[in-house]
Amino acid sequence: EVQLVQSGAEVKKPGESLKISCKGSGYSFSSYWIGWVRQMPGKGLEWMGIIYPGDSDTRYSPSFQGQVTISADKSISTAYLQWSSLKASDTAMYYCARHGVGAILTTWFDPWGQGTLVTVSS
Amino acid sequence: EIVLTQSPGTLSLSPGERATLSCRASQSVSSYLAWYQQKPGQAPRLLIYGASSRATGIPDRFSGSGSGTDFTLTISRLEPEDFAVYYCHQYDSSPRTFGQGTKVEIK
């Protein structure tokens, strides 16, 4: 079974750094793009960016470029989303999701991780 | 950036009724459009990809149609478990984008 398991909820203060993770199993992790999607409280889905773990090729939405860093460690089948200095406005649920077809950019997301809730508050 | 506009924002229907959800793109996305269902406290789940192909395990009461800029998700007969929020998603061009969602609620 293809599965993405994300790290647990985080509570941080403004200005702190954070790295959350997404571990893939049941498939060839290196061969599928993985993306990150933000969902702010009570709001819709926002595409943040994607990474191809095989060669670490990364694409960002202009809205998130420079605000976060997406990375992956194919040796442990894990993708990451990282902030160097959190803001209160980063409070949201963050989902990782795999592309539906391996190595292809123009595909949908399936499956999705369970989500990681990040709360940033002083 | 391609903007996806979903309508209506909220659809109030009874179980057994037909639901018709719309997604309009600001420019053509060919057939590179997917639909997801999200229930409270859960991650989104893929329903439809390629505008009209049902994902594995999705009941045949869900169907998708359209191409270019106008797309429709139809639920032929609403079951109690279908009351949720539905999002469309274009994967034709970067950045990928989502619609703002349509909530299907019990009337």
PDB file of C-alpha atoms in Angstrom:
ATOM      1  CA  GLU A   1       0.000   0.000   0.000  1.00  0.00           C
ATOM      2  CA  VAL A   2       1.316   3.427  -0.954  1.00  0.00           C
ATOM      3  CA  GLN A   3       1.429   5.599   2.141  1.00  0.00           C
ATOM      4  CA  LEU A   4       2.707   9.012   3.220  1.00  0.00           C
ATOM      5  CA  VAL A   5       3.138   9.519   6.959  1.00  0.00           C
ATOM      6  CA  GLN A   6       3.809  13.020   8.247  1.00  0.00           C
ATOM      7  CA  SER A   7       5.427  14.177  11.453  1.00  0.00           C
ATOM      8  CA  GLY A   8       3.354  15.341  14.381  1.00  0.00           C
ATOM      9  CA  ALA A   9       1.815  18.686  15.279  1.00  0.00           C
ATOM     10  CA  GLU A  10       4.134  21.543  16.196  1.00  0.00           C
ATOM     11  CA  VAL A  11       3.703  24.626  18.369  1.00  0.00           C
ATOM     12  CA  LYS A  12       6.345  27.290  17.798  1.00  0.00           C
ATOM     13  CA  LYS A  13       7.031  30.923  18.558  1.00  0.00           C
ATOM     14  CA  PRO A  14       7.478  33.631  15.914  1.00  0.00           C
ATOM     15  CA  GLY A  15      11.059  33.736  14.679  1.00  0.00           C
ATOM     16  CA  GLU A  16      11.766  30.078  15.442  1.00  0.00           C
ATOM     17  CA  SER A  17      12.815  27.575  12.791  1.00  0.00           C
ATOM     18  CA  LEU A  18      10.986  24.378  11.927  1.00  0.00           C
ATOM     19  CA  LYS A  19      11.352  21.332   9.681  1.00  0.00           C
ATOM     20  CA  ILE A  20       8.442  18.929   9.178  1.00  0.00           C
ATOM     21  CA  SER A  21       8.663  15.605   7.420  1.00  0.00           C
ATOM     22  CA  CYS A  22       6.771  13.236   5.155  1.00  0.00           C
ATOM     23  CA  LYS A  23       7.875   9.601   4.890  1.00  0.00           C
ATOM     24  CA  GLY A  24       6.841   7.567   1.874  1.00  0.00           C
ATOM     25  CA  SER A  25       6.423   3.804   1.766  1.00  0.00           C
ATOM     26  CA  GLY A  26       5.060   1.139  -0.554  1.00  0.00           C
ATOM     27  CA  TYR A  27       6.590   2.582  -3.732  1.00  0.00           C
ATOM     28  CA  SER A  28       9.859   3.759  -5.297  1.00  0.00           C
ATOM     29  CA  PHE A  29      10.281   7.022  -3.396  1.00  0.00           C
ATOM     30  CA  SER A  30      12.955   8.377  -5.743  1.00  0.00           C
ATOM     31  CA  SER A  31      10.746   8.066  -8.810  1.00  0.00           C
ATOM     32  CA  TYR A  32       7.736  10.216  -7.928  1.00  0.00           C
ATOM     33  CA  TRP A  33       7.404  13.955  -7.396  1.00  0.00           C
ATOM     34  CA  ILE A  34       6.167  14.910  -3.909  1.00  0.00           C
ATOM     35  CA  GLY A  35       4.444  18.193  -3.195  1.00  0.00           C
ATOM     36  CA  TRP A  36       3.400  20.325  -0.240  1.00  0.00           C
ATOM     37  CA  VAL A  37      -0.001  21.977   0.150  1.00  0.00           C
ATOM     38  CA  ARG A  38      -0.998  24.571   2.754  1.00  0.00           C
ATOM     39  CA  GLN A  39      -4.455  24.882   4.267  1.00  0.00           C
ATOM     40  CA  MET A  40      -4.914  27.843   6.567  1.00  0.00           C
ATOM     41  CA  PRO A  41      -7.635  27.561   9.245  1.00  0.00           C
ATOM     42  CA  GLY A  42     -11.059  27.385   7.611  1.00  0.00           C
ATOM     43  CA  LYS A  43      -9.614  28.071   4.151  1.00  0.00           C
ATOM     44  CA  GLY A  44      -8.869  26.256   0.893  1.00  0.00           C
ATOM     45  CA  LEU A  45      -5.864  24.445  -0.507  1.00  0.00           C
ATOM     46  CA  GLU A  46      -2.713  26.240  -1.717  1.00  0.00           C
ATOM     47  CA  TRP A  47      -0.017  24.564  -3.826  1.00  0.00           C
ATOM     48  CA  MET A  48       3.394  25.393  -2.355  1.00  0.00           C
ATOM     49  CA  GLY A  49       5.858  23.407  -4.434  1.00  0.00           C
ATOM     50  CA  ILE A  50       7.175  20.001  -5.432  1.00  0.00           C
ATOM     51  CA  ILE A  51      10.404  18.029  -5.356  1.00  0.00           C
ATOM     52  CA  TYR A  52      11.678  15.054  -7.318  1.00  0.00           C
ATOM     53  CA  PRO A  53      13.651  13.007  -4.778  1.00  0.00           C
ATOM     54  CA  GLY A  54      15.655  11.237  -7.484  1.00  0.00           C
ATOM     55  CA  ASP A  55      17.667  14.371  -8.310  1.00  0.00           C
ATOM     56  CA  SER A  56      16.235  16.962  -5.865  1.00  0.00           C
ATOM     57  CA  ASP A  57      14.783  19.053  -8.718  1.00  0.00           C
ATOM     58  CA  THR A  58      12.491  21.491  -6.890  1.00  0.00           C
ATOM     59  CA  ARG A  59       9.776  23.844  -8.128  1.00  0.00           C
ATOM     60  CA  TYR A  60       8.114  26.511  -5.977  1.00  0.00           C
ATOM     61  CA  SER A  61       4.978  28.564  -6.288  1.00  0.00           C
ATOM     62  CA  PRO A  62       5.964  32.247  -6.538  1.00  0.00           C
ATOM     63  CA  SER A  63       3.835  32.810  -3.426  1.00  0.00           C
ATOM     64  CA  PHE A  64       6.110  30.552  -1.384  1.00  0.00           C
ATOM     65  CA  GLN A  65       9.494  31.010  -3.104  1.00  0.00           C
ATOM     66  CA  GLY A  66      11.971  32.280  -0.526  1.00  0.00           C
ATOM     67  CA  GLN A  67       9.527  31.688   2.346  1.00  0.00           C
ATOM     68  CA  VAL A  68      10.071  27.936   2.737  1.00  0.00           C
ATOM     69  CA  THR A  69      12.557  25.283   1.664  1.00  0.00           C
ATOM     70  CA  ILE A  70      11.518  21.921   0.258  1.00  0.00           C
ATOM     71  CA  SER A  71      14.045  19.092   0.409  1.00  0.00           C
ATOM     72  CA  ALA A  72      14.210  15.301   0.359  1.00  0.00           C
ATOM     73  CA  ASP A  73      16.475  12.492   1.548  1.00  0.00           C
ATOM     74  CA  LYS A  74      15.909   9.553  -0.779  1.00  0.00           C
ATOM     75  CA  SER A  75      18.033   7.257   1.412  1.00  0.00           C
ATOM     76  CA  ILE A  76      15.305   7.343   4.058  1.00  0.00           C
ATOM     77  CA  SER A  77      12.340   8.015   1.720  1.00  0.00           C
ATOM     78  CA  THR A  78      11.510  11.304   3.405  1.00  0.00           C
ATOM     79  CA  ALA A  79      10.586  14.757   2.133  1.00  0.00           C
ATOM     80  CA  TYR A  80      10.797  17.918   4.207  1.00  0.00           C
ATOM     81  CA  LEU A  81       9.292  21.371   4.461  1.00  0.00           C
ATOM     82  CA  GLN A  82      11.363  23.899   6.356  1.00  0.00           C
ATOM     83  CA  TRP A  83      11.084  27.448   7.697  1.00  0.00           C
ATOM     84  CA  SER A  84      14.008  29.507   8.962  1.00  0.00           C
ATOM     85  CA  SER A  85      11.909  32.125  10.750  1.00  0.00           C
ATOM     86  CA  LEU A  86       8.265  31.382  11.407  1.00  0.00           C
ATOM     87  CA  LYS A  87       5.511  33.982  11.421  1.00  0.00           C
ATOM     88  CA  ALA A  88       2.065  33.832  12.960  1.00  0.00           C
ATOM     89  CA  SER A  89       0.674  33.746   9.432  1.00  0.00           C
ATOM     90  CA  ASP A  90       2.382  30.363   8.895  1.00  0.00           C
ATOM     91  CA  THR A  91      -0.200  28.807  11.208  1.00  0.00           C
ATOM     92  CA  ALA A  92      -1.869  26.170   9.057  1.00  0.00           C
ATOM     93  CA  MET A  93      -2.256  22.509   8.248  1.00  0.00           C
ATOM     94  CA  TYR A  94       0.413  21.321   5.845  1.00  0.00           C
ATOM     95  CA  TYR A  95      -0.127  18.285   3.648  1.00  0.00           C
ATOM     96  CA  CYS A  96       2.370  16.359   1.596  1.00  0.00           C
ATOM     97  CA  ALA A  97       1.070  14.508  -1.444  1.00  0.00           C
ATOM     98  CA  ARG A  98       2.624  12.319  -4.107  1.00  0.00           C
ATOM     99  CA  HIS A  99       2.194  12.789  -7.812  1.00  0.00           C
ATOM    100  CA  GLY A 100      -0.094  10.178  -9.316  1.00  0.00           C
ATOM    101  CA  VAL A 101       2.297   9.111 -12.076  1.00  0.00           C
ATOM    102  CA  GLY A 102       6.006   8.653 -11.551  1.00  0.00           C
ATOM    103  CA  ALA A 103       8.500  11.177 -12.955  1.00  0.00           C
ATOM    104  CA  ILE A 104       5.730  13.088 -14.747  1.00  0.00           C
ATOM    105  CA  LEU A 105       5.155  16.740 -13.903  1.00  0.00           C
ATOM    106  CA  THR A 106       1.635  17.030 -15.281  1.00  0.00           C
ATOM    107  CA  THR A 107      -0.219  14.789 -12.863  1.00  0.00           C
ATOM    108  CA  TRP A 108      -2.601  15.017  -9.962  1.00  0.00           C
ATOM    109  CA  PHE A 109      -1.873  14.369  -6.271  1.00  0.00           C
ATOM    110  CA  ASP A 110      -2.529  10.882  -4.947  1.00  0.00           C
ATOM    111  CA  PRO A 111      -2.161   9.822  -2.184  1.00  0.00           C
ATOM    112  CA  TRP A 112      -1.967  12.506   0.487  1.00  0.00           C
ATOM    113  CA  GLY A 113      -0.362  12.451   3.906  1.00  0.00           C
ATOM    114  CA  GLN A 114      -2.495  12.905   7.006  1.00  0.00           C
ATOM    115  CA  GLY A 115      -1.330  16.498   7.516  1.00  0.00           C
ATOM    116  CA  THR A 116       0.860  18.308  10.040  1.00  0.00           C
ATOM    117  CA  LEU A 117      -0.673  21.146  12.032  1.00  0.00           C
ATOM    118  CA  VAL A 118       1.752  23.998  12.619  1.00  0.00           C
ATOM    119  CA  THR A 119       0.766  26.630  15.180  1.00  0.00           C
ATOM    120  CA  VAL A 120       2.875  29.761  15.528  1.00  0.00           C
ATOM    121  CA  SER A 121       2.011  31.899  18.519  1.00  0.00           C
ATOM    122  CA  SER A 122       3.812  34.031  21.041  1.00  0.00           C
TER     123      SER A 122
ATOM    124  CA  GLU B   1      -1.165  31.907 -12.694  1.00  0.00           C
ATOM    125  CA  ILE B   2      -4.328  30.081 -13.669  1.00  0.00           C
ATOM    126  CA  VAL B   3      -7.302  30.963 -11.466  1.00  0.00           C
ATOM    127  CA  LEU B   4      -9.920  28.279 -10.866  1.00  0.00           C
ATOM    128  CA  THR B   5     -13.360  29.546  -9.876  1.00  0.00           C
ATOM    129  CA  GLN B   6     -15.757  27.043  -8.337  1.00  0.00           C
ATOM    130  CA  SER B   7     -19.489  27.522  -8.125  1.00  0.00           C
ATOM    131  CA  PRO B   8     -21.634  27.526  -6.187  1.00  0.00           C
ATOM    132  CA  GLY B   9     -19.809  28.201  -2.935  1.00  0.00           C
ATOM    133  CA  THR B  10     -22.316  26.088  -1.029  1.00  0.00           C
ATOM    134  CA  LEU B  11     -24.806  23.530  -2.315  1.00  0.00           C
ATOM    135  CA  SER B  12     -27.643  22.529   0.010  1.00  0.00           C
ATOM    136  CA  LEU B  13     -29.183  19.221  -1.042  1.00  0.00           C
ATOM    137  CA  SER B  14     -30.889  16.169   0.410  1.00  0.00           C
ATOM    138  CA  PRO B  15     -29.601  12.589   0.291  1.00  0.00           C
ATOM    139  CA  GLY B  16     -30.602  10.957  -2.977  1.00  0.00           C
ATOM    140  CA  GLU B  17     -30.494  14.220  -4.924  1.00  0.00           C
ATOM    141  CA  ARG B  18     -28.116  15.023  -7.764  1.00  0.00           C
ATOM    142  CA  ALA B  19     -25.236  17.424  -7.175  1.00  0.00           C
ATOM    143  CA  THR B  20     -23.637  19.428  -9.965  1.00  0.00           C
ATOM    144  CA  LEU B  21     -20.442  21.324  -9.141  1.00  0.00           C
ATOM    145  CA  SER B  22     -18.687  23.681 -11.548  1.00  0.00           C
ATOM    146  CA  CYS B  23     -15.050  24.662 -11.966  1.00  0.00           C
ATOM    147  CA  ARG B  24     -14.022  27.331 -14.468  1.00  0.00           C
ATOM    148  CA  ALA B  25     -10.393  28.055 -15.396  1.00  0.00           C
ATOM    149  CA  SER B  26      -9.101  31.511 -16.359  1.00  0.00           C
ATOM    150  CA  GLN B  27      -7.325  29.900 -19.326  1.00  0.00           C
ATOM    151  CA  SER B  28      -7.316  26.480 -20.919  1.00  0.00           C
ATOM    152  CA  VAL B  29      -5.940  23.580 -18.861  1.00  0.00           C
ATOM    153  CA  SER B  30      -6.789  20.999 -21.528  1.00  0.00           C
ATOM    154  CA  SER B  31      -7.898  17.937 -19.528  1.00  0.00           C
ATOM    155  CA  TYR B  32      -5.330  18.394 -16.771  1.00  0.00           C
ATOM    156  CA  LEU B  33      -7.901  18.793 -14.035  1.00  0.00           C
ATOM    157  CA  ALA B  34      -8.566  16.773 -10.893  1.00  0.00           C
ATOM    158  CA  TRP B  35     -11.280  16.809  -8.238  1.00  0.00           C
ATOM    159  CA  TYR B  36     -10.756  16.066  -4.531  1.00  0.00           C
ATOM    160  CA  GLN B  37     -13.124  15.501  -1.639  1.00  0.00           C
ATOM    161  CA  GLN B  38     -12.268  16.728   1.836  1.00  0.00           C
ATOM    162  CA  LYS B  39     -14.184  15.868   4.984  1.00  0.00           C
ATOM    163  CA  PRO B  40     -13.674  17.729   8.284  1.00  0.00           C
ATOM    164  CA  GLY B  41     -10.439  16.742   9.982  1.00  0.00           C
ATOM    165  CA  GLN B  42      -9.294  14.659   7.027  1.00  0.00           C
ATOM    166  CA  ALA B  43      -6.829  15.036   4.187  1.00  0.00           C
ATOM    167  CA  PRO B  44      -8.182  15.565   0.679  1.00  0.00           C
ATOM    168  CA  ARG B  45      -8.941  12.405  -1.310  1.00  0.00           C
ATOM    169  CA  LEU B  46      -8.617  12.107  -5.085  1.00  0.00           C
ATOM    170  CA  LEU B  47     -11.915  11.487  -6.871  1.00  0.00           C
ATOM    171  CA  ILE B  48     -11.310  12.344 -10.534  1.00  0.00           C
ATOM    172  CA  TYR B  49      -8.203  12.941 -12.644  1.00  0.00           C
ATOM    173  CA  GLY B  50      -7.790  13.809 -16.301  1.00  0.00           C
ATOM    174  CA  ALA B  51     -11.121  15.654 -16.017  1.00  0.00           C
ATOM    175  CA  SER B  52     -13.172  12.459 -16.295  1.00  0.00           C
ATOM    176  CA  SER B  53     -11.280   9.396 -15.016  1.00  0.00           C
ATOM    177  CA  ARG B  54     -12.389   8.006 -11.668  1.00  0.00           C
ATOM    178  CA  ALA B  55      -9.658   7.201  -9.178  1.00  0.00           C
ATOM    179  CA  THR B  56      -9.319   3.707  -7.789  1.00  0.00           C
ATOM    180  CA  GLY B  57     -12.125   2.787  -5.419  1.00  0.00           C
ATOM    181  CA  ILE B  58     -14.311   5.799  -6.197  1.00  0.00           C
ATOM    182  CA  PRO B  59     -18.007   4.879  -6.616  1.00  0.00           C
ATOM    183  CA  ASP B  60     -19.522   5.328 -10.056  1.00  0.00           C
ATOM    184  CA  ARG B  61     -22.024   7.879  -8.750  1.00  0.00           C
ATOM    185  CA  PHE B  62     -19.119  10.337  -9.092  1.00  0.00           C
ATOM    186  CA  SER B  63     -18.403  11.532 -12.615  1.00  0.00           C
ATOM    187  CA  GLY B  64     -16.360  14.324 -14.154  1.00  0.00           C
ATOM    188  CA  SER B  65     -16.662  16.076 -17.489  1.00  0.00           C
ATOM    189  CA  GLY B  66     -15.311  19.014 -19.441  1.00  0.00           C
ATOM    190  CA  SER B  67     -12.131  20.223 -21.064  1.00  0.00           C
ATOM    191  CA  GLY B  68     -10.415  23.512 -21.760  1.00  0.00           C
ATOM    192  CA  THR B  69     -11.880  25.994 -19.270  1.00  0.00           C
ATOM    193  CA  ASP B  70     -15.180  24.503 -18.087  1.00  0.00           C
ATOM    194  CA  PHE B  71     -15.467  21.420 -15.908  1.00  0.00           C
ATOM    195  CA  THR B  72     -18.199  19.691 -13.953  1.00  0.00           C
ATOM    196  CA  LEU B  73     -18.251  17.181 -11.114  1.00  0.00           C
ATOM    197  CA  THR B  74     -21.553  15.342 -10.827  1.00  0.00           C
ATOM    198  CA  ILE B  75     -22.694  13.185  -7.948  1.00  0.00           C
ATOM    199  CA  SER B  76     -25.669  11.306  -9.321  1.00  0.00           C
ATOM    200  CA  ARG B  77     -27.355  10.389  -6.024  1.00  0.00           C
ATOM    201  CA  LEU B  78     -25.978  11.870  -2.831  1.00  0.00           C
ATOM    202  CA  GLU B  79     -25.152   9.423  -0.070  1.00  0.00           C
ATOM    203  CA  PRO B  80     -24.766  10.631   3.552  1.00  0.00           C
ATOM    204  CA  GLU B  81     -20.981  10.222   3.323  1.00  0.00           C
ATOM    205  CA  ASP B  82     -20.787  12.564   0.283  1.00  0.00           C
ATOM    206  CA  PHE B  83     -21.486  15.725   2.277  1.00  0.00           C
ATOM    207  CA  ALA B  84     -18.087  17.391   2.245  1.00  0.00           C
ATOM    208  CA  VAL B  85     -16.024  20.091   0.524  1.00  0.00           C
ATOM    209  CA  TYR B  86     -14.910  19.510  -3.059  1.00  0.00           C
ATOM    210  CA  TYR B  87     -11.898  21.130  -4.723  1.00  0.00           C
ATOM    211  CA  CYS B  88     -10.804  21.239  -8.337  1.00  0.00           C
ATOM    212  CA  HIS B  89      -7.087  21.345  -9.160  1.00  0.00           C
ATOM    213  CA  GLN B  90      -5.292  22.166 -12.397  1.00  0.00           C
ATOM    214  CA  TYR B  91      -1.950  20.561 -13.121  1.00  0.00           C
ATOM    215  CA  ASP B  92      -1.442  21.930 -16.612  1.00  0.00           C
ATOM    216  CA  SER B  93       0.828  24.841 -15.803  1.00  0.00           C
ATOM    217  CA  SER B  94       2.917  26.191 -12.966  1.00  0.00           C
ATOM    218  CA  PRO B  95       2.165  27.138 -10.395  1.00  0.00           C
ATOM    219  CA  ARG B  96      -0.469  24.448  -9.969  1.00  0.00           C
ATOM    220  CA  THR B  97      -3.620  25.903  -8.444  1.00  0.00           C
ATOM    221  CA  PHE B  98      -6.790  24.847  -6.635  1.00  0.00           C
ATOM    222  CA  GLY B  99     -10.280  26.233  -6.741  1.00  0.00           C
ATOM    223  CA  GLN B 100     -11.647  27.775  -3.550  1.00  0.00           C
ATOM    224  CA  GLY B 101     -13.932  24.807  -2.909  1.00  0.00           C
ATOM    225  CA  THR B 102     -17.642  23.972  -2.970  1.00  0.00           C
ATOM    226  CA  LYS B 103     -19.278  22.790   0.226  1.00  0.00           C
ATOM    227  CA  VAL B 104     -22.034  20.237  -0.252  1.00  0.00           C
ATOM    228  CA  GLU B 105     -24.222  20.373   2.851  1.00  0.00           C
ATOM    229  CA  ILE B 106     -27.318  18.558   4.000  1.00  0.00           C
ATOM    230  CA  LYS B 107     -30.493  20.523   3.368  1.00  0.00           C
TER     231      LYS B 107
END
